[in-house]
PDB file of C-alpha atoms in Angstrom:
ATOM      1  CA  MET O   1     -62.780-195.587 -12.867  1.00 60.00           C
ATOM      2  CA  ALA O   2     -63.489-192.610 -11.459  1.00 59.00           C
ATOM      3  CA  THR O   3     -63.237-190.365 -14.746  1.00 70.00           C
ATOM      4  CA  LYS O   4     -64.523-187.048 -12.865  1.00 88.00           C
ATOM      5  CA  PRO O   5     -64.124-185.517  -9.426  1.00 92.00           C
ATOM      6  CA  GLY O   6     -66.646-186.042  -6.430  1.00 97.00           C
ATOM      7  CA  LYS O   7     -69.423-189.024  -4.434  1.00 98.00           C
ATOM      8  CA  ILE O   8     -73.212-189.195  -3.714  1.00 98.00           C
ATOM      9  CA  THR O   9     -73.685-191.471  -1.594  1.00 98.00           C
ATOM     10  CA  VAL O  10     -77.116-192.707  -1.248  1.00 98.00           C
ATOM     11  CA  VAL O  11     -78.080-194.961   2.088  1.00 97.00           C
ATOM     12  CA  GLY O  12     -80.953-197.467   1.754  1.00 96.00           C
ATOM     13  CA  SER O  13     -81.408-199.745  -1.693  1.00 96.00           C
ATOM     14  CA  GLY O  14     -85.071-200.034  -2.040  1.00 94.00           C
ATOM     15  CA  PHE O  15     -87.274-198.758  -4.693  1.00 95.00           C
ATOM     16  CA  TYR O  16     -86.705-195.231  -3.646  1.00 95.00           C
ATOM     17  CA  GLY O  17     -82.257-195.144  -3.186  1.00 96.00           C
ATOM     18  CA  SER O  18     -81.757-197.471  -6.107  1.00 97.00           C
ATOM     19  CA  THR O  19     -83.949-195.111  -8.754  1.00 98.00           C
ATOM     20  CA  THR O  20     -81.506-191.669  -7.402  1.00 98.00           C
ATOM     21  CA  ALA O  21     -78.244-193.454  -7.512  1.00 98.00           C
ATOM     22  CA  LEU O  22     -79.720-194.447 -11.505  1.00 98.00           C
ATOM     23  CA  ARG O  23     -80.788-190.833 -12.125  1.00 98.00           C
ATOM     24  CA  LEU O  24     -77.895-189.702 -10.813  1.00 98.00           C
ATOM     25  CA  ALA O  25     -75.209-191.952 -12.523  1.00 98.00           C
ATOM     26  CA  GLN O  26     -77.136-191.145 -16.133  1.00 98.00           C
ATOM     27  CA  TYR O  27     -76.649-187.190 -14.803  1.00 98.00           C
ATOM     28  CA  ASP O  28     -72.901-187.971 -14.866  1.00 97.00           C
ATOM     29  CA  VAL O  29     -71.777-185.316 -12.866  1.00 98.00           C
ATOM     30  CA  VAL O  30     -69.617-186.718 -10.135  1.00 98.00           C
ATOM     31  CA  GLY O  31     -67.447-190.001 -10.591  1.00 98.00           C
ATOM     32  CA  THR O  32     -68.783-192.188  -8.214  1.00 98.00           C
ATOM     33  CA  VAL O  33     -72.274-192.735  -6.903  1.00 98.00           C
ATOM     34  CA  VAL O  34     -72.770-194.801  -3.705  1.00 98.00           C
ATOM     35  CA  LEU O  35     -75.213-196.967  -2.929  1.00 98.00           C
ATOM     36  CA  THR O  36     -75.130-198.568   0.282  1.00 97.00           C
ATOM     37  CA  ASP O  37     -77.596-201.092   2.564  1.00 96.00           C
ATOM     38  CA  VAL O  38     -78.339-203.287   5.284  1.00 95.00           C
ATOM     39  CA  VAL O  39     -79.370-206.252   3.339  1.00 95.00           C
ATOM     40  CA  GLU O  40     -75.630-207.587   1.685  1.00 96.00           C
ATOM     41  CA  GLY O  41     -75.436-207.887  -1.507  1.00 98.00           C
ATOM     42  CA  LYS O  42     -78.414-206.129  -2.463  1.00 98.00           C
ATOM     43  CA  PRO O  43     -76.751-202.698  -3.245  1.00 98.00           C
ATOM     44  CA  GLU O  44     -74.334-205.231  -5.411  1.00 98.00           C
ATOM     45  CA  GLY O  45     -75.478-206.521  -7.664  1.00 98.00           C
ATOM     46  CA  LEU O  46     -77.423-202.893  -8.281  1.00 98.00           C
ATOM     47  CA  ALA O  47     -74.228-201.598  -9.478  1.00 98.00           C
ATOM     48  CA  LEU O  48     -72.879-204.165 -11.778  1.00 98.00           C
ATOM     49  CA  ASP O  49     -77.362-204.198 -12.667  1.00 98.00           C
ATOM     50  CA  LEU O  50     -76.450-199.970 -13.795  1.00 98.00           C
ATOM     51  CA  ASN O  51     -73.195-199.907 -13.963  1.00 98.00           C
ATOM     52  CA  GLN O  52     -73.948-202.764 -17.588  1.00 98.00           C
ATOM     53  CA  SER O  53     -76.103-199.679 -18.445  1.00 98.00           C
ATOM     54  CA  ARG O  54     -74.108-197.238 -19.034  1.00 98.00           C
ATOM     55  CA  SER O  55     -72.659-197.325 -22.511  1.00 98.00           C
ATOM     56  CA  ILE O  56     -76.224-198.008 -23.468  1.00 98.00           C
ATOM     57  CA  GLU O  57     -77.064-194.800 -22.215  1.00 97.00           C
ATOM     58  CA  GLY O  58     -74.119-192.901 -22.165  1.00 97.00           C
ATOM     59  CA  PHE O  59     -73.037-191.984 -18.772  1.00 97.00           C
ATOM     60  CA  GLU O  60     -69.963-192.750 -16.738  1.00 97.00           C
ATOM     61  CA  THR O  61     -69.768-192.590 -13.300  1.00 98.00           C
ATOM     62  CA  GLU O  62     -69.816-195.386 -11.817  1.00 98.00           C
ATOM     63  CA  VAL O  63     -71.478-196.957  -9.475  1.00 98.00           C
ATOM     64  CA  VAL O  64     -70.338-198.531  -6.133  1.00 98.00           C
ATOM     65  CA  GLY O  65     -72.580-200.807  -3.971  1.00 98.00           C
ATOM     66  CA  VAL O  66     -72.069-201.191  -0.360  1.00 98.00           C
ATOM     67  CA  GLY O  67     -73.924-204.138   1.779  1.00 97.00           C
ATOM     68  CA  GLY O  68     -74.165-205.605   4.962  1.00 96.00           C
ATOM     69  CA  GLY O  69     -74.657-201.394   6.654  1.00 95.00           C
ATOM     70  CA  SER O  70     -71.410-201.412   6.368  1.00 96.00           C
ATOM     71  CA  TYR O  71     -69.886-197.260   4.819  1.00 97.00           C
ATOM     72  CA  GLU O  72     -66.783-198.613   3.611  1.00 96.00           C
ATOM     73  CA  GLY O  73     -66.191-197.120   0.074  1.00 96.00           C
ATOM     74  CA  THR O  74     -68.670-193.813   1.344  1.00 98.00           C
ATOM     75  CA  GLU O  75     -66.004-191.669   3.647  1.00 98.00           C
ATOM     76  CA  GLY O  76     -65.649-188.590   1.500  1.00 98.00           C
ATOM     77  CA  SER O  77     -68.652-188.079   0.102  1.00 98.00           C
ATOM     78  CA  ASP O  78     -69.709-184.620  -1.073  1.00 98.00           C
ATOM     79  CA  VAL O  79     -73.331-185.124  -1.308  1.00 98.00           C
ATOM     80  CA  VAL O  80     -74.939-188.596   1.497  1.00 98.00           C
ATOM     81  CA  VAL O  81     -78.587-189.411   0.690  1.00 98.00           C
ATOM     82  CA  ILE O  82     -80.428-190.842   2.757  1.00 97.00           C
ATOM     83  CA  THR O  83     -83.455-193.218   2.177  1.00 94.00           C
ATOM     84  CA  ALA O  84     -82.812-195.456   4.288  1.00 85.00           C
ATOM     85  CA  GLY O  85     -86.459-196.199   7.206  1.00 80.00           C
ATOM     86  CA  LEU O  86     -89.511-198.151   6.521  1.00 70.00           C
ATOM     87  CA  PRO O  87     -92.354-196.845   3.500  1.00 66.00           C
ATOM     88  CA  ARG O  88     -95.885-196.319   4.272  1.00 58.00           C
ATOM     89  CA  LYS O  89     -98.760-198.823   3.698  1.00 65.00           C
ATOM     90  CA  PRO O  90    -102.520-198.396   2.786  1.00 72.00           C
ATOM     91  CA  GLY O  91    -104.308-196.455   5.948  1.00 67.00           C
ATOM     92  CA  MET O  92    -100.708-195.014   8.131  1.00 60.00           C
ATOM     93  CA  SER O  93     -99.983-191.399   7.955  1.00 61.00           C
ATOM     94  CA  ARG O  94     -96.370-190.689   8.160  1.00 52.00           C
ATOM     95  CA  MET O  95     -96.081-190.318  11.650  1.00 59.00           C
ATOM     96  CA  ASP O  96     -97.391-193.353  12.356  1.00 69.00           C
ATOM     97  CA  LEU O  97     -93.344-193.962  11.304  1.00 69.00           C
ATOM     98  CA  ILE O  98     -91.591-192.422  12.801  1.00 77.00           C
ATOM     99  CA  GLU O  99     -90.290-194.489  16.257  1.00 78.00           C
ATOM    100  CA  THR O 100     -89.511-197.076  13.666  1.00 78.00           C
ATOM    101  CA  ASN O 101     -87.567-194.047  11.484  1.00 85.00           C
ATOM    102  CA  ALA O 102     -86.246-192.111  13.992  1.00 89.00           C
ATOM    103  CA  GLY O 103     -83.589-195.484  15.030  1.00 90.00           C
ATOM    104  CA  ILE O 104     -82.368-195.935  12.019  1.00 93.00           C
ATOM    105  CA  VAL O 105     -82.183-192.849  10.714  1.00 94.00           C
ATOM    106  CA  ARG O 106     -80.368-191.514  13.399  1.00 94.00           C
ATOM    107  CA  GLN O 107     -78.227-194.829  13.073  1.00 95.00           C
ATOM    108  CA  VAL O 108     -77.444-193.806   9.314  1.00 97.00           C
ATOM    109  CA  SER O 109     -76.110-190.000  10.218  1.00 97.00           C
ATOM    110  CA  GLU O 110     -73.701-191.168  13.490  1.00 97.00           C
ATOM    111  CA  ASN O 111     -72.619-193.116  10.529  1.00 97.00           C
ATOM    112  CA  VAL O 112     -72.386-190.178   7.862  1.00 98.00           C
ATOM    113  CA  ALA O 113     -70.688-187.726  10.550  1.00 98.00           C
ATOM    114  CA  ARG O 114     -67.855-190.348  10.527  1.00 98.00           C
ATOM    115  CA  THR O 115     -67.342-191.260   7.165  1.00 98.00           C
ATOM    116  CA  SER O 116     -67.927-187.860   4.947  1.00 98.00           C
ATOM    117  CA  PRO O 117     -67.654-184.650   7.841  1.00 98.00           C
ATOM    118  CA  ASP O 118     -67.998-182.204   4.307  1.00 98.00           C
ATOM    119  CA  ALA O 119     -71.272-183.836   3.816  1.00 98.00           C
ATOM    120  CA  VAL O 120     -73.980-182.456   2.157  1.00 98.00           C
ATOM    121  CA  VAL O 121     -77.035-183.893   3.918  1.00 98.00           C
ATOM    122  CA  ILE O 122     -80.302-185.074   1.303  1.00 98.00           C
ATOM    123  CA  VAL O 123     -82.733-186.411   3.797  1.00 97.00           C
ATOM    124  CA  VAL O 124     -85.829-187.791   2.484  1.00 94.00           C
ATOM    125  CA  SER O 125     -86.783-190.343   4.792  1.00 90.00           C
ATOM    126  CA  ASN O 126     -90.540-190.137   6.444  1.00 86.00           C
ATOM    127  CA  PRO O 127     -91.858-188.303   8.542  1.00 86.00           C
ATOM    128  CA  LEU O 128     -89.347-185.088   6.717  1.00 89.00           C
ATOM    129  CA  ASP O 129     -89.592-182.749   8.919  1.00 91.00           C
ATOM    130  CA  GLU O 130     -88.728-184.745  11.625  1.00 90.00           C
ATOM    131  CA  MET O 131     -86.204-187.017  10.796  1.00 92.00           C
ATOM    132  CA  THR O 132     -84.681-183.671   8.451  1.00 95.00           C
ATOM    133  CA  ALA O 133     -84.684-182.419  12.277  1.00 94.00           C
ATOM    134  CA  LEU O 134     -82.913-185.522  13.721  1.00 94.00           C
ATOM    135  CA  ALA O 135     -80.013-185.856  10.790  1.00 97.00           C
ATOM    136  CA  GLN O 136     -79.107-182.348  11.449  1.00 97.00           C
ATOM    137  CA  LEU O 137     -78.934-183.523  15.457  1.00 96.00           C
ATOM    138  CA  ALA O 138     -77.325-186.476  14.512  1.00 96.00           C
ATOM    139  CA  THR O 139     -74.530-185.044  12.730  1.00 98.00           C
ATOM    140  CA  GLY O 140     -73.803-182.471  13.564  1.00 98.00           C
ATOM    141  CA  PHE O 141     -73.548-180.746  11.002  1.00 98.00           C
ATOM    142  CA  PRO O 142     -74.345-176.920  10.418  1.00 98.00           C
ATOM    143  CA  THR O 143     -78.206-176.816   9.427  1.00 98.00           C
ATOM    144  CA  HIS O 144     -77.170-176.129   6.757  1.00 98.00           C
ATOM    145  CA  ARG O 145     -75.526-178.271   5.117  1.00 98.00           C
ATOM    146  CA  VAL O 146     -78.296-180.386   5.755  1.00 98.00           C
ATOM    147  CA  MET O 147     -82.271-180.316   4.031  1.00 98.00           C
ATOM    148  CA  GLY O 148     -85.161-182.407   3.295  1.00 97.00           C
ATOM    149  CA  GLN O 149     -87.003-183.334   0.371  1.00 95.00           C
ATOM    150  CA  ALA O 150     -90.601-182.502  -0.097  1.00 88.00           C
ATOM    151  CA  GLY O 151     -90.824-179.223  -1.655  1.00 94.00           C
ATOM    152  CA  MET O 152     -89.846-180.427  -4.239  1.00 96.00           C
ATOM    153  CA  LEU O 153     -91.918-183.576  -4.670  1.00 96.00           C
ATOM    154  CA  ASP O 154     -95.348-181.076  -3.726  1.00 95.00           C
ATOM    155  CA  THR O 155     -94.720-178.668  -5.956  1.00 97.00           C
ATOM    156  CA  ALA O 156     -94.335-181.195  -8.930  1.00 97.00           C
ATOM    157  CA  ARG O 157     -97.242-183.064  -7.294  1.00 96.00           C
ATOM    158  CA  PHE O 158    -100.076-179.058  -7.166  1.00 96.00           C
ATOM    159  CA  THR O 159     -97.533-178.949 -11.040  1.00 98.00           C
ATOM    160  CA  ASP O 160     -98.673-181.823 -12.875  1.00 98.00           C
ATOM    161  CA  ASN O 161    -102.570-182.141 -11.267  1.00 97.00           C
ATOM    162  CA  VAL O 162    -102.570-178.379 -12.840  1.00 98.00           C
ATOM    163  CA  ALA O 163    -100.984-179.780 -16.007  1.00 98.00           C
ATOM    164  CA  ARG O 164    -103.995-182.616 -15.853  1.00 98.00           C
ATOM    165  CA  GLU O 165    -106.621-180.584 -15.049  1.00 97.00           C
ATOM    166  CA  LEU O 166    -106.169-177.647 -18.100  1.00 98.00           C
ATOM    167  CA  GLY O 167    -104.905-180.282 -20.709  1.00 98.00           C
ATOM    168  CA  VAL O 168    -102.258-178.160 -20.956  1.00 98.00           C
ATOM    169  CA  PRO O 169     -98.704-179.113 -20.781  1.00 98.00           C
ATOM    170  CA  THR O 170     -96.601-179.728 -17.778  1.00 98.00           C
ATOM    171  CA  ALA O 171     -93.659-177.073 -19.196  1.00 98.00           C
ATOM    172  CA  SER O 172     -96.713-174.313 -19.268  1.00 98.00           C
ATOM    173  CA  VAL O 173     -97.616-175.346 -15.075  1.00 98.00           C
ATOM    174  CA  GLN O 174     -95.664-172.930 -12.558  1.00 98.00           C
ATOM    175  CA  THR O 175     -96.860-173.992  -9.302  1.00 97.00           C
ATOM    176  CA  LEU O 176     -95.221-174.181  -5.384  1.00 97.00           C
ATOM    177  CA  THR O 177     -95.744-175.897  -2.104  1.00 96.00           C
ATOM    178  CA  LEU O 178     -94.475-175.178   1.049  1.00 97.00           C
ATOM    179  CA  GLY O 179     -95.123-175.579   4.538  1.00 94.00           C
ATOM    180  CA  SER O 180     -94.596-179.546   6.105  1.00 88.00           C
ATOM    181  CA  HIS O 181     -94.847-182.840   4.448  1.00 83.00           C
ATOM    182  CA  GLY O 182     -97.926-183.902   5.474  1.00 77.00           C
ATOM    183  CA  ASP O 183    -100.703-182.159   6.106  1.00 80.00           C
ATOM    184  CA  THR O 184     -99.911-178.926   6.937  1.00 86.00           C
ATOM    185  CA  MET O 185     -98.551-178.558   3.401  1.00 89.00           C
ATOM    186  CA  VAL O 186     -99.352-175.356   2.127  1.00 93.00           C
ATOM    187  CA  PRO O 187     -99.848-175.441  -1.665  1.00 90.00           C
ATOM    188  CA  VAL O 188     -98.742-171.503  -3.217  1.00 94.00           C
ATOM    189  CA  PRO O 189    -101.523-170.621  -5.173  1.00 92.00           C
ATOM    190  CA  SER O 190    -101.034-167.558  -5.474  1.00 93.00           C
ATOM    191  CA  ARG O 191     -97.096-168.319  -6.665  1.00 95.00           C
ATOM    192  CA  CYS O 192     -99.274-170.133  -9.777  1.00 97.00           C
ATOM    193  CA  THR O 193     -99.451-169.624 -13.253  1.00 98.00           C
ATOM    194  CA  VAL O 194     -99.966-171.299 -16.751  1.00 98.00           C
ATOM    195  CA  ASP O 195     -98.528-170.314 -19.888  1.00 98.00           C
ATOM    196  CA  GLY O 196     -97.939-166.236 -17.612  1.00 97.00           C
ATOM    197  CA  ARG O 197    -101.307-166.457 -16.417  1.00 97.00           C
ATOM    198  CA  PRO O 198    -102.152-166.490 -12.226  1.00 96.00           C
ATOM    199  CA  LEU O 199    -103.973-169.844 -11.667  1.00 96.00           C
ATOM    200  CA  SER O 200    -107.115-167.514 -10.308  1.00 94.00           C
ATOM    201  CA  GLU O 201    -108.067-166.144 -14.151  1.00 96.00           C
ATOM    202  CA  VAL O 202    -107.592-170.412 -15.640  1.00 97.00           C
ATOM    203  CA  MET O 203    -109.384-172.388 -12.771  1.00 97.00           C
ATOM    204  CA  ALA O 204    -112.772-171.586 -10.255  1.00 96.00           C
ATOM    205  CA  PRO O 205    -111.726-171.557  -6.570  1.00 94.00           C
ATOM    206  CA  ASP O 206    -112.926-174.523  -6.467  1.00 96.00           C
ATOM    207  CA  ARG O 207    -111.068-176.570  -8.420  1.00 97.00           C
ATOM    208  CA  ILE O 208    -107.769-175.122  -7.136  1.00 95.00           C
ATOM    209  CA  ALA O 209    -109.344-176.551  -3.282  1.00 93.00           C
ATOM    210  CA  HIS O 210    -109.981-180.328  -4.628  1.00 96.00           C
ATOM    211  CA  LEU O 211    -106.776-179.568  -6.185  1.00 95.00           C
ATOM    212  CA  VAL O 212    -104.746-178.362  -3.928  1.00 92.00           C
ATOM    213  CA  ASP O 213    -106.177-181.030  -1.376  1.00 93.00           C
ATOM    214  CA  ARG O 214    -104.863-183.601  -3.561  1.00 94.00           C
ATOM    215  CA  THR O 215    -101.696-182.195  -3.301  1.00 94.00           C
ATOM    216  CA  ARG O 216    -101.569-182.800  -0.189  1.00 91.00           C
ATOM    217  CA  ASN O 217    -102.527-186.573   0.144  1.00 92.00           C
ATOM    218  CA  GLY O 218    -101.198-186.971  -3.006  1.00 93.00           C
ATOM    219  CA  GLY O 219     -98.492-189.667  -1.337  1.00 90.00           C
ATOM    220  CA  ALA O 220    -101.517-191.673   0.512  1.00 90.00           C
ATOM    221  CA  GLU O 221    -102.757-191.890  -2.729  1.00 94.00           C
ATOM    222  CA  VAL O 222     -99.579-193.676  -4.972  1.00 94.00           C
ATOM    223  CA  VAL O 223    -100.020-195.597  -1.529  1.00 91.00           C
ATOM    224  CA  ALA O 224    -103.423-197.010  -1.130  1.00 93.00           C
ATOM    225  CA  LEU O 225    -103.301-197.469  -5.156  1.00 96.00           C
ATOM    226  CA  LEU O 226     -99.476-199.220  -4.575  1.00 94.00           C
ATOM    227  CA  LYS O 227    -101.159-202.047  -1.571  1.00 90.00           C
ATOM    228  CA  THR O 228     -97.059-201.914  -1.585  1.00 86.00           C
ATOM    229  CA  GLY O 229     -94.261-200.125  -1.559  1.00 84.00           C
ATOM    230  CA  SER O 230     -94.600-195.702  -1.701  1.00 89.00           C
ATOM    231  CA  ALA O 231     -93.809-193.845  -4.253  1.00 93.00           C
ATOM    232  CA  TYR O 232     -89.764-193.428  -6.063  1.00 95.00           C
ATOM    233  CA  TYR O 233     -90.176-192.514  -9.427  1.00 97.00           C
ATOM    234  CA  ALA O 234     -91.146-188.535  -8.896  1.00 97.00           C
ATOM    235  CA  PRO O 235     -89.596-188.607  -4.977  1.00 96.00           C
ATOM    236  CA  SER O 236     -86.424-190.069  -6.864  1.00 97.00           C
ATOM    237  CA  ALA O 237     -85.970-186.956  -9.324  1.00 98.00           C
ATOM    238  CA  ALA O 238     -87.000-184.630  -6.247  1.00 98.00           C
ATOM    239  CA  ALA O 239     -83.612-185.431  -4.144  1.00 98.00           C
ATOM    240  CA  ALA O 240     -81.692-186.070  -7.359  1.00 98.00           C
ATOM    241  CA  ARG O 241     -82.440-182.757  -8.488  1.00 98.00           C
ATOM    242  CA  MET O 242     -81.331-181.304  -5.151  1.00 98.00           C
ATOM    243  CA  ALA O 243     -78.400-183.293  -5.207  1.00 98.00           C
ATOM    244  CA  LYS O 244     -77.112-182.007  -9.164  1.00 98.00           C
ATOM    245  CA  ALA O 245     -77.520-178.888  -7.298  1.00 98.00           C
ATOM    246  CA  VAL O 246     -75.641-179.477  -4.848  1.00 98.00           C
ATOM    247  CA  ILE O 247     -72.551-180.554  -6.777  1.00 98.00           C
ATOM    248  CA  GLU O 248     -73.007-178.345  -9.524  1.00 98.00           C
ATOM    249  CA  ASP O 249     -72.708-174.939  -6.795  1.00 98.00           C
ATOM    250  CA  SER O 250     -75.837-173.849  -8.976  1.00 98.00           C
ATOM    251  CA  GLY O 251     -77.690-171.419  -7.291  1.00 98.00           C
ATOM    252  CA  ALA O 252     -80.898-172.707  -7.695  1.00 98.00           C
ATOM    253  CA  VAL O 253     -84.071-171.652  -5.573  1.00 98.00           C
ATOM    254  CA  MET O 254     -86.023-175.313  -4.979  1.00 98.00           C
ATOM    255  CA  PRO O 255     -88.502-175.316  -2.121  1.00 98.00           C
ATOM    256  CA  VAL O 256     -86.329-177.622  -0.213  1.00 98.00           C
ATOM    257  CA  CYS O 257     -87.186-178.431   3.751  1.00 97.00           C
ATOM    258  CA  ALA O 258     -84.337-175.968   5.264  1.00 98.00           C
ATOM    259  CA  TRP O 259     -83.847-174.310   8.586  1.00 98.00           C
ATOM    260  CA  VAL O 260     -86.009-170.887   8.733  1.00 97.00           C
ATOM    261  CA  ASP O 261     -84.159-168.452  11.154  1.00 96.00           C
ATOM    262  CA  GLY O 262     -86.279-165.361  10.564  1.00 97.00           C
ATOM    263  CA  GLU O 263     -87.269-165.537   7.476  1.00 97.00           C
ATOM    264  CA  HIS O 264     -91.427-165.122   7.399  1.00 96.00           C
ATOM    265  CA  GLY O 265     -91.462-163.997  10.626  1.00 96.00           C
ATOM    266  CA  ILE O 266     -90.451-167.804  11.216  1.00 97.00           C
ATOM    267  CA  SER O 267     -86.985-169.210  14.323  1.00 96.00           C
ATOM    268  CA  GLY O 268     -85.798-172.075  14.558  1.00 95.00           C
ATOM    269  CA  VAL O 269     -87.551-175.201  12.967  1.00 96.00           C
ATOM    270  CA  TYR O 270     -87.209-177.038   9.442  1.00 96.00           C
ATOM    271  CA  LEU O 271     -89.790-175.838   7.108  1.00 96.00           C
ATOM    272  CA  GLY O 272     -90.711-175.959   3.777  1.00 96.00           C
ATOM    273  CA  VAL O 273     -89.050-172.892   2.363  1.00 97.00           C
ATOM    274  CA  GLU O 274     -87.191-171.507  -0.904  1.00 98.00           C
ATOM    275  CA  ALA O 275     -84.141-171.594  -0.922  1.00 98.00           C
ATOM    276  CA  GLU O 276     -80.726-170.951  -2.953  1.00 98.00           C
ATOM    277  CA  ILE O 277     -78.940-173.938  -3.685  1.00 98.00           C
ATOM    278  CA  GLY O 278     -75.346-174.303  -3.692  1.00 98.00           C
ATOM    279  CA  ARG O 279     -72.372-176.840  -3.466  1.00 98.00           C
ATOM    280  CA  GLU O 280     -72.553-175.817   1.008  1.00 98.00           C
ATOM    281  CA  GLY O 281     -76.115-176.874   0.498  1.00 98.00           C
ATOM    282  CA  VAL O 282     -78.803-174.475   1.476  1.00 98.00           C
ATOM    283  CA  ARG O 283     -77.046-170.829   0.629  1.00 98.00           C
ATOM    284  CA  ARG O 284     -80.321-168.324   2.037  1.00 98.00           C
ATOM    285  CA  VAL O 285     -84.009-168.912   2.378  1.00 98.00           C
ATOM    286  CA  VAL O 286     -85.712-167.209  -0.393  1.00 97.00           C
ATOM    287  CA  GLU O 287     -88.526-164.756   1.270  1.00 96.00           C
ATOM    288  CA  THR O 288     -91.017-165.722  -1.083  1.00 88.00           C
ATOM    289  CA  ASP O 289     -94.185-163.111  -1.835  1.00 92.00           C
ATOM    290  CA  LEU O 290     -96.737-164.692   0.348  1.00 95.00           C
ATOM    291  CA  THR O 291    -100.733-163.510   0.695  1.00 95.00           C
ATOM    292  CA  ASP O 292    -101.866-162.921   4.448  1.00 96.00           C
ATOM    293  CA  ASP O 293    -103.827-166.504   3.969  1.00 94.00           C
ATOM    294  CA  GLU O 294    -100.551-168.424   2.383  1.00 94.00           C
ATOM    295  CA  LEU O 295     -98.607-166.405   5.422  1.00 96.00           C
ATOM    296  CA  ALA O 296    -100.448-167.779   8.330  1.00 96.00           C
ATOM    297  CA  GLY O 297    -100.476-171.116   6.590  1.00 94.00           C
ATOM    298  CA  LEU O 298     -97.324-170.887   7.128  1.00 96.00           C
ATOM    299  CA  ARG O 299     -96.822-169.904  10.597  1.00 96.00           C
ATOM    300  CA  GLU O 300     -99.448-172.585  11.110  1.00 94.00           C
ATOM    301  CA  ALA O 301     -97.023-175.213   9.910  1.00 94.00           C
ATOM    302  CA  ALA O 302     -94.075-174.361  11.211  1.00 95.00           C
ATOM    303  CA  GLU O 303     -95.872-174.468  14.961  1.00 93.00           C
ATOM    304  CA  ALA O 304     -97.594-177.808  14.353  1.00 90.00           C
ATOM    305  CA  VAL O 305     -93.942-179.260  12.998  1.00 89.00           C
ATOM    306  CA  ARG O 306     -92.096-177.049  15.645  1.00 89.00           C
ATOM    307  CA  ALA O 307     -93.553-179.502  18.572  1.00 83.00           C
ATOM    308  CA  LYS O 308     -92.783-182.905  16.913  1.00 82.00           C
ATOM    309  CA  GLN O 309     -89.273-181.613  15.522  1.00 82.00           C
ATOM    310  CA  ALA O 310     -88.359-181.388  19.871  1.00 78.00           C
ATOM    311  CA  ASP O 311     -89.569-184.275  20.106  1.00 79.00           C
ATOM    312  CA  VAL O 312     -86.553-186.373  18.595  1.00 79.00           C
ATOM    313  CA  ALA O 313     -84.353-185.250  19.550  1.00 73.00           C
ATOM    314  CA  ASP O 314     -85.058-188.102  22.579  1.00 73.00           C
ATOM    315  CA  LEU O 315     -86.008-191.252  19.762  1.00 69.00           C
TER     316      LEU O 315
END
């Protein structure tokens, strides 16, 4: 029996989806987390297992599993996290998944619009920027209620890379990445600090460049090591934090894939930017101070994803 108001649905009960559901349940900020999948029995079994951990971990959120592709029980969700789709395999780029995942994301989005017409949608399916644009088209929701998870993850990877390189706690490092979730990712060294000092003061330019490159290829690095499947611990943490910010109407400023309409001199595209997140999704895009090179990189990323996002309308 749900003890709090609020419902979050996670579509897809693979490693990413089930871990996202676990994190959201442990936050204990809503009464119900619904985990759905086309596979019969899997989300139900995971939900049973998760619920049996409640007394140990001290949370009351009820997890409900819905298999067989049904959306019964998801109705009226406040937030829907779309994780459905195929993961990458070694040697694959995110773009290699576009046609297959477009069909999945379109079908999911149409069901979400039917069952939870007032929800905020967080897309995590790859290729991220394109699937976020497709989800908005397929739901017909206002652009501020559809966003993608990418910048939170890429920023976390950049932070970890810097902390490990310098041998310092991750809490002492602040980083930022913008742009696309892929080749045109734009790490923002000018906004990076270590114990409040600019990154450029504590690390040589060639090492910064190396870590920027490693961050850009962070997903592929994990995929290559795993051999099967892709990252899910860090990605699920990022998606869950975004959903929590919506539920709590926190106004937290996070790097996310959001609709940009004039900010940074860019219009009409979903792009990784900093945004203030609240109950209605993206309250506003925050125009981060950027160097000329970083701004040029962001605008280049916008044009690269714009063409691909136009293509998904027909997928």
